[in-house]
Structure formats: C-alpha cells, structure tokens
Coordinates of N, CA and C in Angstrom, one line a residue:
M1 N -75.2 -16.5 -15.1 CA -74.6 -17.5 -16.0 C -75.6 -18.3 -16.8
K2 N -75.4 -18.4 -18.1 CA -76.4 -19.1 -18.9 C -76.1 -20.6 -18.7
P3 N -77.2 -21.4 -18.7 CA -77.0 -22.9 -18.6 C -76.3 -23.4 -19.9
E4 N -75.7 -24.6 -19.8 CA -75.1 -25.2 -21.0 C -76.3 -25.8 -21.8
I5 N -76.3 -25.3 -23.1 CA -77.3 -25.8 -24.0 C -76.8 -26.9 -24.9
K6 N -77.5 -28.0 -24.8 CA -77.1 -29.2 -25.6 C -77.9 -29.3 -26.9
A7 N -79.1 -28.7 -26.9 CA -80.0 -28.8 -28.0 C -80.6 -27.4 -28.4
F8 N -80.3 -27.0 -29.6 CA -80.9 -25.7 -30.1 C -82.1 -26.1 -31.0
V9 N -83.3 -25.8 -30.5 CA -84.5 -26.3 -31.1 C -85.2 -25.2 -31.7
F10 N -85.5 -25.3 -33.0 CA -86.1 -24.2 -33.8 C -87.5 -24.5 -34.3
D11 N -88.4 -23.6 -34.0 CA -89.7 -23.6 -34.7 C -89.4 -23.3 -36.2
A12 N -90.3 -23.7 -37.1 CA -90.0 -23.5 -38.5 C -90.7 -22.3 -39.1
Y13 N -92.0 -22.2 -39.0 CA -92.7 -21.2 -39.8 C -92.7 -19.9 -39.0
G14 N -92.1 -18.9 -39.7 CA -91.9 -17.6 -39.1 C -90.6 -17.4 -38.4
T15 N -90.0 -18.5 -38.1 CA -88.7 -18.5 -37.3 C -87.5 -18.7 -38.3
L16 N -87.6 -19.8 -39.0 CA -86.6 -20.1 -40.0 C -87.0 -19.6 -41.4
F17 N -88.4 -19.7 -41.6 CA -88.9 -19.4 -43.0 C -90.0 -18.3 -42.9
D18 N -89.9 -17.5 -43.9 CA -90.9 -16.4 -44.1 C -92.2 -16.9 -44.7
V19 N -93.2 -17.0 -43.8 CA -94.5 -17.6 -44.3 C -95.2 -16.7 -45.3
H20 N -94.8 -15.4 -45.3 CA -95.4 -14.5 -46.3 C -94.7 -14.4 -47.6
S21 N -93.7 -15.3 -47.8 CA -93.1 -15.3 -49.1 C -94.0 -16.0 -50.1
V22 N -95.2 -16.5 -49.7 CA -96.2 -17.0 -50.6 C -97.0 -15.8 -51.2
M23 N -96.8 -14.6 -50.7 CA -97.6 -13.5 -51.2 C -97.5 -13.2 -52.7
E24 N -96.3 -13.4 -53.2 CA -96.2 -13.2 -54.7 C -97.0 -14.1 -55.5
K25 N -97.1 -15.4 -55.1 CA -97.9 -16.4 -55.8 C -99.4 -16.1 -55.6
C26 N -99.8 -15.6 -54.4 CA -101.2 -15.2 -54.1 C -101.6 -14.1 -55.1
N27 N -100.7 -13.1 -55.2 CA -100.9 -12.0 -56.1 C -101.0 -12.4 -57.5
E28 N -100.3 -13.4 -57.9 CA -100.3 -13.9 -59.3 C -101.7 -14.4 -59.7
Y29 N -102.3 -15.0 -58.7 CA -103.7 -15.6 -59.0 C -104.8 -14.6 -58.6
F30 N -104.5 -13.8 -57.7 CA -105.6 -12.8 -57.2 C -105.0 -11.4 -57.1
P31 N -104.8 -10.7 -58.2 CA -104.1 -9.4 -58.2 C -104.7 -8.5 -57.2
E32 N -103.8 -7.8 -56.5 CA -104.0 -6.8 -55.5 C -104.7 -7.4 -54.2
K33 N -104.8 -8.7 -54.1 CA -105.4 -9.3 -53.0 C -104.4 -10.3 -52.3
G34 N -103.2 -10.4 -52.8 CA -102.3 -11.3 -52.3 C -101.9 -11.1 -50.9
E35 N -101.7 -9.8 -50.5 CA -101.3 -9.6 -49.1 C -102.4 -10.0 -48.1
K36 N -103.6 -9.6 -48.4 CA -104.7 -9.9 -47.5 C -104.9 -11.4 -47.4
I37 N -104.8 -12.1 -48.6 CA -104.9 -13.6 -48.6 C -103.8 -14.2 -47.8
S38 N -102.6 -13.8 -47.9 CA -101.4 -14.3 -47.2 C -101.6 -14.2 -45.7
L39 N -102.0 -13.0 -45.3 CA -102.2 -12.7 -43.9 C -103.3 -13.5 -43.3
S40 N -104.4 -13.6 -44.0 CA -105.5 -14.4 -43.5 C -105.2 -15.9 -43.5
W41 N -104.5 -16.3 -44.5 CA -104.1 -17.7 -44.6 C -103.3 -18.1 -43.3
R42 N -102.4 -17.3 -42.9 CA -101.6 -17.6 -41.7 C -102.4 -17.5 -40.5
K43 N -103.2 -16.5 -40.4 CA -104.1 -16.3 -39.2 C -105.0 -17.5 -39.0
K44 N -105.7 -17.9 -40.1 CA -106.6 -19.0 -40.0 C -105.9 -20.4 -39.8
Q45 N -104.7 -20.5 -40.3 CA -103.9 -21.7 -40.1 C -103.7 -21.9 -38.6
I46 N -103.3 -20.8 -37.9 CA -103.1 -20.9 -36.4 C -104.4 -21.1 -35.7
E47 N -105.4 -20.4 -36.1 CA -106.7 -20.5 -35.4 C -107.2 -22.0 -35.5
Y48 N -107.1 -22.5 -36.7 CA -107.6 -23.9 -36.9 C -106.9 -25.0 -36.1
F49 N -105.6 -24.9 -36.0 CA -105.0 -25.9 -35.2 C -105.3 -25.7 -33.7
F50 N -105.4 -24.5 -33.3 CA -105.8 -24.3 -31.9 C -107.2 -24.8 -31.6
I51 N -108.1 -24.6 -32.5 CA -109.5 -25.0 -32.4 C -109.6 -26.5 -32.4
R52 N -108.8 -27.1 -33.3 CA -108.8 -28.6 -33.4 C -108.2 -29.2 -32.2
Q53 N -107.2 -28.6 -31.7 CA -106.6 -29.1 -30.4 C -107.6 -29.1 -29.3
L54 N -108.3 -27.9 -29.1 CA -109.2 -27.8 -28.0 C -110.5 -28.7 -28.2
T55 N -110.9 -29.0 -29.4 CA -112.0 -29.8 -29.6 C -111.7 -31.3 -29.8
G56 N -110.4 -31.6 -29.7 CA -110.0 -33.0 -29.8 C -110.3 -33.6 -31.2
N57 N -110.1 -32.7 -32.2 CA -110.4 -33.1 -33.6 C -109.2 -32.9 -34.5
Y58 N -108.1 -33.7 -34.2 CA -106.8 -33.5 -34.8 C -106.9 -33.8 -36.3
K59 N -106.2 -32.9 -37.0 CA -105.9 -33.2 -38.4 C -104.5 -32.7 -38.7
P60 N -103.7 -33.4 -39.5 CA -102.3 -33.0 -39.8 C -102.3 -31.6 -40.4
F61 N -101.1 -31.0 -40.2 CA -100.9 -29.5 -40.5 C -101.2 -29.3 -42.0
H62 N -100.8 -30.2 -42.9 CA -101.0 -29.9 -44.3 C -102.5 -29.8 -44.7
I63 N -103.3 -30.5 -44.0 CA -104.8 -30.4 -44.2 C -105.3 -29.1 -43.6
I64 N -104.8 -28.8 -42.4 CA -105.2 -27.5 -41.9 C -104.8 -26.3 -42.7
T65 N -103.6 -26.4 -43.3 CA -103.1 -25.3 -44.2 C -103.9 -25.2 -45.4
R66 N -104.4 -26.3 -46.0 CA -105.2 -26.3 -47.2 C -106.6 -25.7 -46.8
D67 N -107.1 -26.1 -45.7 CA -108.4 -25.5 -45.3 C -108.3 -24.0 -45.0
A68 N -107.2 -23.6 -44.4 CA -107.0 -22.2 -44.1 C -106.9 -21.4 -45.4
L69 N -106.3 -21.9 -46.4 CA -106.1 -21.3 -47.7 C -107.5 -21.1 -48.3
T70 N -108.3 -22.2 -48.3 CA -109.7 -22.1 -48.9 C -110.5 -21.0 -48.2
Y71 N -110.4 -20.9 -46.9 CA -111.1 -19.8 -46.2 C -110.6 -18.4 -46.6
A72 N -109.3 -18.3 -46.7 CA -108.7 -17.0 -46.9 C -109.1 -16.5 -48.3
V73 N -109.2 -17.3 -49.3 CA -109.5 -17.0 -50.6 C -111.0 -16.6 -50.7
K74 N -111.9 -17.4 -50.0 CA -113.3 -17.1 -50.0 C -113.6 -15.8 -49.3
E75 N -112.8 -15.5 -48.3 CA -112.9 -14.2 -47.5 C -112.8 -13.0 -48.4
Q76 N -112.0 -13.2 -49.5 CA -111.8 -12.1 -50.4 C -112.7 -12.1 -51.6
G77 N -113.8 -13.0 -51.5 CA -114.8 -13.1 -52.5 C -114.3 -13.8 -53.8
E78 N -113.3 -14.6 -53.7 CA -112.7 -15.3 -54.8 C -113.0 -16.8 -54.7
S79 N -112.8 -17.5 -55.8 CA -112.9 -19.0 -55.7 C -111.6 -19.5 -56.2
L80 N -111.3 -20.8 -55.8 CA -110.0 -21.4 -55.9 C -110.2 -22.6 -56.8
S81 N -109.5 -22.6 -57.9 CA -109.5 -23.9 -58.7 C -108.5 -24.9 -58.1
K82 N -108.7 -26.1 -58.5 CA -107.8 -27.2 -58.0 C -106.4 -26.9 -58.4
Q83 N -106.1 -26.4 -59.6 CA -104.8 -26.1 -60.0 C -104.2 -25.0 -59.1
Q84 N -105.0 -24.0 -58.9 CA -104.5 -22.9 -58.0 C -104.2 -23.3 -56.6
E85 N -105.1 -24.2 -56.1 CA -105.0 -24.7 -54.7 C -103.7 -25.5 -54.6
D86 N -103.4 -26.4 -55.5 CA -102.2 -27.2 -55.5 C -101.0 -26.4 -55.7
S87 N -101.0 -25.4 -56.5 CA -99.9 -24.5 -56.7 C -99.6 -23.7 -55.5
L88 N -100.6 -23.1 -54.8 CA -100.4 -22.4 -53.6 C -99.9 -23.2 -52.5
M89 N -100.4 -24.4 -52.4 CA -99.9 -25.4 -51.4 C -98.5 -25.7 -51.6
E90 N -98.1 -25.9 -52.9 CA -96.7 -26.2 -53.2 C -95.8 -25.0 -52.8
S91 N -96.4 -23.8 -52.9 CA -95.5 -22.6 -52.5 C -95.2 -22.7 -51.1
Y92 N -95.9 -23.4 -50.2 CA -95.6 -23.5 -48.8 C -94.4 -24.5 -48.7
N93 N -94.1 -25.2 -49.7 CA -92.9 -26.1 -49.6 C -91.7 -25.3 -50.2
L94 N -91.9 -24.1 -50.6 CA -90.8 -23.3 -51.2 C -90.6 -22.0 -50.5
L95 N -91.0 -21.9 -49.3 CA -90.9 -20.7 -48.5 C -89.4 -20.3 -48.4
T96 N -89.2 -19.0 -48.3 CA -87.9 -18.4 -48.3 C -87.3 -18.4 -46.9
P97 N -86.1 -19.0 -46.7 CA -85.5 -18.9 -45.3 C -85.0 -17.4 -45.1
Y98 N -85.0 -17.0 -43.9 CA -84.5 -15.7 -43.5 C -83.0 -15.6 -43.8
D99 N -82.5 -14.4 -44.1 CA -81.2 -14.3 -44.5 C -80.1 -14.9 -43.6
E100 N -80.3 -14.8 -42.3 CA -79.3 -15.2 -41.4 C -79.3 -16.7 -41.0
V101 N -80.3 -17.4 -41.5 CA -80.5 -18.8 -41.0 C -79.3 -19.7 -41.3
T102 N -78.8 -19.7 -42.5 CA -77.7 -20.6 -42.8 C -76.5 -20.3 -42.0
S103 N -76.1 -19.1 -41.9 CA -74.9 -18.7 -41.2 C -75.0 -19.0 -39.7
V104 N -76.2 -18.8 -39.1 CA -76.3 -19.1 -37.7 C -76.2 -20.6 -37.5
L105 N -76.9 -21.4 -38.3 CA -76.9 -22.8 -38.1 C -75.4 -23.4 -38.3
E106 N -74.7 -22.8 -39.2 CA -73.3 -23.3 -39.4 C -72.5 -23.0 -38.2
Q107 N -72.7 -21.9 -37.5 CA -72.0 -21.5 -36.3 C -72.3 -22.4 -35.1
L108 N -73.4 -23.1 -35.2 CA -73.9 -24.0 -34.1 C -73.4 -25.4 -34.3
E109 N -72.5 -25.6 -35.2 CA -71.9 -26.9 -35.5 C -71.3 -27.5 -34.2
G110 N -71.6 -28.8 -34.0 CA -71.2 -29.5 -32.8 C -72.3 -29.6 -31.8
K111 N -73.3 -28.8 -31.9 CA -74.5 -28.9 -31.1 C -75.6 -29.6 -31.8
K112 N -76.6 -30.1 -31.0 CA -77.8 -30.6 -31.7 C -78.6 -29.5 -32.2
R113 N -78.9 -29.5 -33.5 CA -79.6 -28.5 -34.2 C -80.9 -29.2 -34.7
V114 N -82.0 -28.8 -34.2 CA -83.3 -29.5 -34.4 C -84.4 -28.6 -34.8
V115 N -85.2 -29.0 -35.8 CA -86.5 -28.4 -36.1 C -87.6 -29.1 -35.3
F116 N -88.4 -28.3 -34.6 CA -89.6 -28.9 -34.0 C -90.8 -28.0 -34.3
S117 N -91.7 -28.6 -35.0 CA -92.8 -27.8 -35.7 C -94.1 -28.4 -35.5
N118 N -95.2 -27.6 -35.6 CA -96.5 -28.1 -35.8 C -96.7 -28.7 -37.2
G119 N -95.8 -28.3 -38.1 CA -95.9 -28.8 -39.4 C -95.8 -30.3 -39.5
S120 N -96.4 -30.9 -40.5 CA -96.3 -32.3 -40.8 C -95.1 -32.6 -41.6
H121 N -94.5 -33.8 -41.6 CA -93.3 -34.1 -42.4 C -93.6 -33.9 -43.9
Q122 N -94.8 -34.1 -44.3 CA -95.2 -33.9 -45.7 C -94.9 -32.5 -46.2
M123 N -94.9 -31.6 -45.2 CA -94.6 -30.2 -45.6 C -93.1 -29.8 -45.2
L124 N -92.7 -30.3 -44.0 CA -91.4 -29.9 -43.4 C -90.3 -30.4 -44.3
D125 N -90.3 -31.7 -44.6 CA -89.2 -32.3 -45.2 C -88.8 -31.7 -46.6
P126 N -89.8 -31.5 -47.5 CA -89.4 -30.9 -48.7 C -89.0 -29.4 -48.6
L127 N -89.6 -28.8 -47.6 CA -89.3 -27.3 -47.3 C -87.8 -27.2 -46.9
I128 N -87.4 -28.0 -46.0 CA -86.0 -27.9 -45.5 C -85.0 -28.4 -46.6
E129 N -85.4 -29.4 -47.4 CA -84.6 -29.9 -48.4 C -84.4 -28.8 -49.5
Q130 N -85.4 -28.2 -50.0 CA -85.3 -27.2 -51.1 C -84.5 -26.0 -50.7
A131 N -84.5 -25.7 -49.4 CA -83.7 -24.6 -48.9 C -82.2 -25.0 -48.6
S132 N -81.9 -26.2 -48.9 CA -80.5 -26.7 -48.7 C -80.1 -26.6 -47.3
L133 N -81.0 -26.9 -46.3 CA -80.7 -26.8 -44.9 C -80.7 -28.2 -44.2
A134 N -81.0 -29.2 -45.0 CA -81.2 -30.6 -44.4 C -79.9 -31.0 -43.7
S135 N -78.7 -30.7 -44.3 CA -77.5 -31.2 -43.7 C -77.1 -30.4 -42.4
L136 N -77.8 -29.3 -42.1 CA -77.5 -28.5 -41.0 C -78.3 -28.9 -39.7
F137 N -79.2 -29.8 -39.9 CA -80.0 -30.3 -38.8 C -79.8 -31.7 -38.5
S138 N -79.7 -32.1 -37.2 CA -79.6 -33.4 -36.8 C -80.9 -34.2 -36.7
D139 N -82.0 -33.4 -36.6 CA -83.3 -34.0 -36.5 C -84.4 -33.0 -36.9
V140 N -85.5 -33.5 -37.4 CA -86.7 -32.7 -37.7 C -87.8 -33.4 -37.0
L141 N -88.5 -32.7 -36.1 CA -89.5 -33.3 -35.2 C -90.8 -32.7 -35.6
S142 N -91.9 -33.5 -35.6 CA -93.2 -33.0 -35.9 C -94.2 -33.4 -34.8
V143 N -95.2 -32.6 -34.5 CA -96.2 -32.9 -33.5 C -97.0 -34.1 -33.9
D144 N -97.0 -34.4 -35.2 CA -97.7 -35.6 -35.7 C -97.4 -36.9 -34.9
E145 N -96.3 -36.9 -34.2 CA -95.9 -38.1 -33.4 C -96.8 -38.3 -32.3
T146 N -97.4 -37.2 -31.7 CA -98.3 -37.4 -30.6 C -99.7 -36.9 -30.9
K147 N -99.8 -36.2 -32.1 CA -101.1 -35.6 -32.5 C -101.6 -34.7 -31.4
Q148 N -100.6 -33.9 -30.9 CA -100.9 -32.8 -29.9 C -100.1 -31.6 -30.4
Y149 N -100.9 -30.6 -30.8 CA -100.2 -29.4 -31.3 C -99.6 -28.6 -30.2
K150 N -98.5 -27.9 -30.5 CA -98.0 -26.9 -29.6 C -99.0 -25.8 -29.5
P151 N -99.2 -25.3 -28.2 CA -98.3 -25.3 -27.1 C -98.7 -26.3 -26.0
T152 N -99.2 -27.4 -26.3 CA -99.5 -28.4 -25.2 C -98.2 -29.0 -24.6
P153 N -98.2 -29.3 -23.4 CA -97.0 -29.9 -22.8 C -96.7 -31.2 -23.5
A154 N -97.7 -32.0 -23.9 CA -97.4 -33.3 -24.5 C -96.6 -33.1 -25.8
S155 N -96.8 -32.0 -26.5 CA -96.1 -31.8 -27.7 C -94.6 -31.5 -27.4
Y156 N -94.3 -30.6 -26.5 CA -92.9 -30.3 -26.2 C -92.2 -31.5 -25.6
N157 N -92.9 -32.4 -25.0 CA -92.3 -33.6 -24.5 C -91.6 -34.4 -25.5
I158 N -92.0 -34.3 -26.8 CA -91.4 -35.0 -27.9 C -89.9 -34.7 -27.9
V159 N -89.6 -33.4 -27.7 CA -88.2 -33.0 -27.7 C -87.3 -33.8 -26.7
L160 N -87.8 -33.9 -25.5 CA -87.1 -34.6 -24.5 C -87.0 -36.1 -24.8
N161 N -88.0 -36.7 -25.3 CA -88.0 -38.1 -25.6 C -87.1 -38.4 -26.8
K162 N -87.1 -37.6 -27.8 CA -86.3 -37.9 -29.0 C -84.9 -37.5 -28.8
L163 N -84.6 -36.5 -28.1 CA -83.2 -36.0 -28.0 C -82.5 -36.4 -26.8
N164 N -83.2 -37.0 -25.9 CA -82.6 -37.5 -24.6 C -81.8 -36.4 -23.9
V165 N -82.5 -35.3 -23.7 CA -82.0 -34.1 -23.0 C -82.9 -33.7 -21.9
R166 N -82.4 -32.9 -20.9 CA -83.3 -32.3 -19.9 C -83.8 -31.0 -20.4
R167 N -84.9 -30.6 -19.8 CA -85.5 -29.3 -20.2 C -84.6 -28.1 -20.1
E168 N -83.7 -28.1 -19.1 CA -82.8 -27.0 -18.9 C -81.7 -27.0 -19.9
E169 N -81.5 -28.1 -20.6 CA -80.5 -28.2 -21.7 C -81.0 -27.8 -23.0
V170 N -82.2 -27.3 -23.1 CA -82.8 -27.0 -24.4 C -82.9 -25.5 -24.5
L171 N -82.5 -24.9 -25.6 CA -82.9 -23.5 -26.0 C -83.9 -23.6 -27.1
F172 N -85.1 -23.2 -26.9 CA -86.2 -23.3 -27.9 C -86.4 -21.9 -28.4
M173 N -86.5 -21.8 -29.8 CA -86.6 -20.5 -30.5 C -87.8 -20.5 -31.4
S174 N -88.6 -19.4 -31.3 CA -89.8 -19.3 -32.1 C -90.0 -17.8 -32.3
S175 N -90.6 -17.5 -33.4 CA -91.1 -16.1 -33.6 C -92.5 -15.9 -33.1
N176 N -93.1 -17.0 -32.7 CA -94.5 -16.9 -32.3 C -94.6 -16.8 -30.8
G177 N -95.2 -15.7 -30.3 CA -95.3 -15.5 -28.9 C -96.0 -16.6 -28.1
W178 N -97.1 -17.1 -28.7 CA -97.8 -18.2 -28.0 C -96.9 -19.5 -27.8
D179 N -96.1 -19.7 -28.8 CA -95.2 -20.9 -28.8 C -94.1 -20.7 -27.7
I180 N -93.6 -19.5 -27.6 CA -92.6 -19.2 -26.6 C -93.2 -19.3 -25.2
S181 N -94.4 -18.8 -25.0 CA -95.1 -18.9 -23.7 C -95.3 -20.4 -23.4
G182 N -95.7 -21.2 -24.3 CA -95.9 -22.6 -24.1 C -94.6 -23.3 -23.7
A183 N -93.5 -23.0 -24.4 CA -92.2 -23.7 -24.2 C -91.6 -23.2 -22.8
K184 N -91.8 -21.9 -22.5 CA -91.3 -21.4 -21.2 C -92.1 -22.1 -20.1
S185 N -93.4 -22.2 -20.2 CA -94.2 -22.9 -19.2 C -93.8 -24.4 -19.0
F186 N -93.4 -25.0 -20.1 CA -92.9 -26.4 -20.1 C -91.6 -26.5 -19.4
G187 N -90.8 -25.5 -19.3 CA -89.5 -25.5 -18.7 C -88.3 -25.3 -19.5
F188 N -88.5 -25.1 -20.8 CA -87.4 -24.8 -21.7 C -86.8 -23.4 -21.5
N189 N -85.5 -23.3 -21.8 CA -85.0 -21.9 -22.0 C -85.5 -21.4 -23.3
T190 N -85.9 -20.2 -23.4 CA -86.6 -19.7 -24.6 C -86.0 -18.4 -25.1
A191 N -85.9 -18.3 -26.4 CA -85.5 -17.1 -27.1 C -86.6 -16.8 -28.1
W192 N -87.2 -15.6 -27.9 CA -88.3 -15.2 -28.8 C -87.6 -14.4 -29.9
I193 N -87.8 -14.9 -31.2 CA -87.3 -14.2 -32.3 C -88.4 -13.2 -32.8
N194 N -88.3 -12.0 -32.2 CA -89.4 -11.0 -32.4 C -89.1 -10.2 -33.6
R195 N -89.3 -10.7 -34.8 CA -89.0 -10.1 -36.1 C -89.9 -8.8 -36.3
N196 N -91.0 -8.8 -35.7 CA -92.0 -7.7 -36.0 C -92.1 -6.7 -34.9
G197 N -91.2 -6.7 -33.9 CA -91.2 -5.7 -32.8 C -92.5 -5.7 -32.0
L198 N -93.1 -6.9 -31.7 CA -94.3 -7.0 -30.9 C -94.1 -7.0 -29.4
P199 N -95.1 -6.6 -28.7 CA -95.0 -6.7 -27.2 C -95.0 -8.1 -26.7
V200 N -94.5 -8.4 -25.5 CA -94.5 -9.7 -25.0 C -95.9 -10.1 -24.6
E201 N -96.3 -11.4 -24.9 CA -97.6 -11.9 -24.6 C -97.9 -11.8 -23.1
E202 N -99.1 -11.5 -22.7 CA -99.6 -11.4 -21.3 C -100.0 -12.7 -20.8
L203 N -99.1 -13.7 -20.7 CA -99.4 -15.0 -20.4 C -98.6 -15.5 -19.2
D204 N -97.9 -14.6 -18.5 CA -97.1 -15.0 -17.3 C -96.0 -16.0 -17.6
A205 N -95.5 -15.9 -18.8 CA -94.4 -16.8 -19.2 C -93.5 -16.1 -20.2
A206 N -92.8 -15.0 -19.7 CA -92.0 -14.2 -20.5 C -90.8 -15.0 -21.0
P207 N -90.3 -14.7 -22.3 CA -89.1 -15.3 -22.8 C -87.9 -15.0 -22.0
D208 N -86.9 -15.9 -22.0 CA -85.6 -15.6 -21.3 C -84.9 -14.5 -22.1
K209 N -84.9 -14.6 -23.4 CA -84.3 -13.6 -24.2 C -85.2 -13.2 -25.4
I210 N -85.0 -12.0 -25.9 CA -85.7 -11.5 -27.0 C -84.7 -11.0 -28.0
Y211 N -84.8 -11.5 -29.3 CA -83.9 -11.0 -30.3 C -84.7 -10.6 -31.6
H212 N -84.1 -9.7 -32.3 CA -84.7 -9.3 -33.6 C -84.6 -10.4 -34.6
D213 N -83.5 -11.1 -34.6 CA -83.4 -12.2 -35.6 C -82.5 -13.3 -34.9
L214 N -82.2 -14.4 -35.6 CA -81.6 -15.5 -35.0 C -80.1 -15.3 -34.6
R215 N -79.5 -14.2 -35.1 CA -78.1 -14.0 -34.8 C -77.9 -13.8 -33.3
G216 N -78.9 -13.3 -32.6 CA -78.8 -13.1 -31.2 C -78.5 -14.3 -30.4
I217 N -79.0 -15.5 -30.9 CA -78.9 -16.7 -30.1 C -77.5 -17.2 -29.9
L218 N -76.6 -16.7 -30.8 CA -75.2 -17.1 -30.7 C -74.5 -16.8 -29.4
E219 N -75.1 -15.9 -28.6 CA -74.5 -15.6 -27.3 C -74.7 -16.8 -26.3
W220 N -75.6 -17.7 -26.7 CA -75.8 -18.9 -25.8 C -74.6 -19.9 -26.0
L221 N -73.7 -19.6 -26.9 CA -72.5 -20.5 -27.1 C -71.4 -20.0 -26.2
E222 N -71.5 -18.8 -25.6 CA -70.5 -18.3 -24.8 C -70.4 -19.0 -23.4

C-alpha cells in the first residue's frame, strides 16, 4: 500500500523543463556546435554546483549557469559576446516544459504541488511564469534559502520546514539520478522520471518508482 502523499514536490530542470531546448539558440550563434555546447553547459552547471558545495564556496544558480555557459563555449573554441551571453541566459528563462506537465499538474489539484530546485528565484520565477504554470503550483522553493545545494540533507529539509509535512508524506520527483538518491537517503518517497532510459545510480538509494515521464506519478493518487 502506498503512503498518503500530501505534497508532490518537483525538481525543475530536466523534470518539468527540457534544459536542451536552448540548443536552437546555441546553434543560432554557433552553427553546428549547438548540441555540444548545450550538453557541456548542463554538464558543467551540475559539476560547478557540486564543487562549490564541497568547497564551501556557494554562489547562486544563475551565476553558476553563466559560468558554465562561458566554459562550454570556450570548450568549442569560440568566444562569447556580452549580447550572446545575455541572450543565451535569457533562453534559460524560456525553456520548454515537457508535453505532459500541464495535464499532470491539473490532475493533482487539491494536493500541494511544489517546485523545489537548485535554481535561484531569479531564474525559476520567470521560467514558471512564461510557461503559464504559476497558477498550478502552491509554492516554489529554492536552495538559496539555506545556501546548500541538493543533494545535501539541509537542502531537502527546506521542504519539511516550508510545507509543514513529514518526510513520508512527500513524493519527490526528479529526472536526475543523483537528486533521487539524495532525496531517498533523506527519507522522501521518490519517483525517478527516467526520460533517457538510464540505469539506476549505484548509490544504495534506489528510487521507489521509475517512470518514463510524469504521467506515471498519477498512480500515487490511488
């Protein structure tokens, strides 16, 4: 029997929004290099917040994202003008939500529907607004509140403090295996949105459920 879930908590990047929808804009500025830049941009973004967390040198996600972009472009032997940098950063506020997102959120009406992200509000708020999803969430939470990036326990504790729920009353959803491992270790129920058909992480914290997309989580309403 599944536990009663009072809070459906969603990671943002890769879970609700396709981070590689920036690829078109990358190709516009750097023809035939857009895919490599987009992939490197995301890879470095994750690496940088992990490294900053481990070294105790916190910077907000929008700064990390800009730094990761700079690296990704240099990696391809290109230089980035200020106009290109600002335009590509703005594209992160215009990411495309996955096709099923709106429908799934609408079917969760009556439950707490919350975004919890490593992203800063400077990026999250306009992103959710432009996608016309703001009315479907009761709260948007950022690790900026504790300056502790996921997957630290201190970061996940934000959810408990803000939502006034117990760990077993939370279903946490992410497309990132490391995030799911962290949330599972913290004590949340977890649903890995495995959009790319990857193997489970070897971190002794397997997800409770694995789904190809967010539609699978609706079984937690039963």
